[in-house]
Amino acid sequence: QVQLVESGGGLVQAGGSLRLSCAASGRTFSRYAMGWFRQAPGKEREFVAAISRSGGSTNVAESVKGRFTISRDNAKNTVYLQMNILKPEDTAVYYCAGHLTRTMAVVSRLEEYDYWGQGTQVTVSA
């Protein structure tokens, strides 16, 4: 029902910043709760941040709290992940995910998401 395409990944130095974007197709973007997940080599995919349909509610993982911010612009069909004070341990493939819902809830569980982007690589050098 929706196609998600991430962009903005790349190689940055520790302490630097990066903003990821996730562009969604269609005209029903505002009906999806959205989230960001990441997966490092040899590790399970983990929750990073999530945002409700309207953008009024957010949740971020403890490991990135105070450094990462999730936001969305429904007029542009885009969700963002602003990443500041990046650390080498942030290195991973970052995935955008969507969950079609009629509620305003924030969805943080990986298994609840049905639509996924292809991922974008973020590499933070020491």
Tab-separated table of C-alpha atoms in Angstrom, residues 22-114:
chain	number	residue	atom	x	y	z
A	22	CYS	CA	12.203	8.514	4.262
A	23	ALA	CA	9.969	9.383	1.339
A	24	ALA	CA	6.646	7.587	1.036
A	25	SER	CA	4.546	7.085	-2.048
A	26	GLY	CA	0.822	7.631	-2.269
A	27	ARG	CA	-1.557	10.139	-0.749
A	28	THR	CA	-2.342	8.320	2.503
A	29	PHE	CA	0.947	8.914	4.305
A	30	SER	CA	-0.789	10.610	7.223
A	31	ARG	CA	-2.594	7.346	7.972
A	32	TYR	CA	0.665	5.577	8.833
A	33	ALA	CA	2.499	5.495	12.103
A	34	MET	CA	6.189	5.565	11.212
A	35	GLY	CA	9.384	4.296	12.746
A	36	TRP	CA	13.123	4.013	12.327
A	37	PHE	CA	15.067	0.829	13.048
A	38	ARG	CA	18.713	-0.063	12.612
A	39	GLN	CA	20.750	-3.206	12.197
A	40	ALA	CA	24.489	-3.539	12.713
A	41	PRO	CA	26.491	-6.494	11.357
A	42	GLY	CA	25.918	-9.601	13.455
A	43	LYS	CA	23.186	-7.952	15.527
A	44	GLU	CA	19.408	-8.037	15.510
A	45	ARG	CA	17.407	-5.187	14.080
A	46	GLU	CA	16.580	-2.751	16.870
A	47	PHE	CA	14.154	0.069	17.501
A	48	VAL	CA	15.467	3.607	17.163
A	49	ALA	CA	12.531	6.009	17.059
A	50	ALA	CA	8.832	6.183	16.238
A	51	ILE	CA	6.243	8.851	15.545
A	52	SER	CA	2.459	8.921	15.466
A	53	ARG	CA	0.355	9.703	12.400
A	54	SER	CA	0.075	13.393	13.137
A	55	GLY	CA	3.557	13.752	14.575
A	56	GLY	CA	2.115	14.719	17.930
A	57	SER	CA	3.709	11.845	19.808
A	58	THR	CA	7.191	10.355	19.553
A	59	ASN	CA	9.301	7.727	21.219
A	60	VAL	CA	13.068	7.217	20.991
A	61	ALA	CA	15.312	4.449	22.203
A	62	GLU	CA	17.241	5.087	25.392
A	63	SER	CA	20.520	4.598	23.550
A	64	VAL	CA	19.870	7.599	21.301
A	65	LYS	CA	17.796	9.805	23.602
A	66	GLY	CA	19.029	13.368	23.570
A	67	ARG	CA	20.918	12.837	20.325
A	68	PHE	CA	18.333	11.668	17.782
A	69	THR	CA	15.043	13.326	16.874
A	70	ILE	CA	12.269	11.915	14.717
A	71	SER	CA	9.864	14.185	12.863
A	72	ARG	CA	7.523	14.093	9.904
A	73	ASP	CA	6.089	16.399	7.288
A	74	ASN	CA	2.840	14.923	6.048
A	75	ALA	CA	2.551	17.532	3.309
A	76	LYS	CA	5.794	16.156	1.866
A	77	ASN	CA	5.070	12.492	2.625
A	78	THR	CA	8.370	12.326	4.471
A	79	VAL	CA	9.647	11.222	7.862
A	80	TYR	CA	13.044	12.344	9.142
A	81	LEU	CA	15.639	11.173	11.612
A	82	GLN	CA	17.983	13.914	12.770
A	83	MET	CA	21.089	12.308	14.235
A	84	ASN	CA	23.483	14.444	16.276
A	85	ILE	CA	26.643	13.687	18.243
A	86	LEU	CA	27.059	10.488	16.299
A	87	LYS	CA	29.103	7.675	17.795
A	88	PRO	CA	30.842	4.708	16.153
A	89	GLU	CA	28.275	2.419	17.769
A	90	ASP	CA	25.577	4.165	15.718
A	91	THR	CA	27.037	2.518	12.625
A	92	ALA	CA	24.315	0.388	11.045
A	93	VAL	CA	21.868	0.085	8.207
A	94	TYR	CA	18.908	2.299	9.057
A	95	TYR	CA	15.426	1.254	7.971
A	96	CYS	CA	12.235	3.247	7.692
A	97	ALA	CA	8.997	1.413	8.479
A	98	GLY	CA	5.289	2.139	8.302
A	99	HIS	CA	2.176	0.833	10.030
A	100	LEU	CA	-1.273	1.642	8.674
A	101	THR	CA	-3.510	2.574	11.574
A	102	ARG	CA	-6.634	4.519	12.464
A	103	THR	CA	-5.237	5.475	15.867
A	104	MET	CA	-2.814	8.150	17.007
A	105	ALA	CA	-0.582	5.697	18.847
A	106	VAL	CA	3.191	5.484	18.631
A	107	VAL	CA	4.323	2.033	17.478
A	108	SER	CA	7.703	0.873	18.757
A	109	ARG	CA	7.578	-2.895	18.216
A	110	LEU	CA	9.301	-4.142	15.082
A	111	GLU	CA	6.778	-6.920	14.506
A	112	GLU	CA	3.907	-4.442	14.251
A	113	TYR	CA	5.297	-2.799	11.127
A	114	ASP	CA	4.231	-4.129	7.742
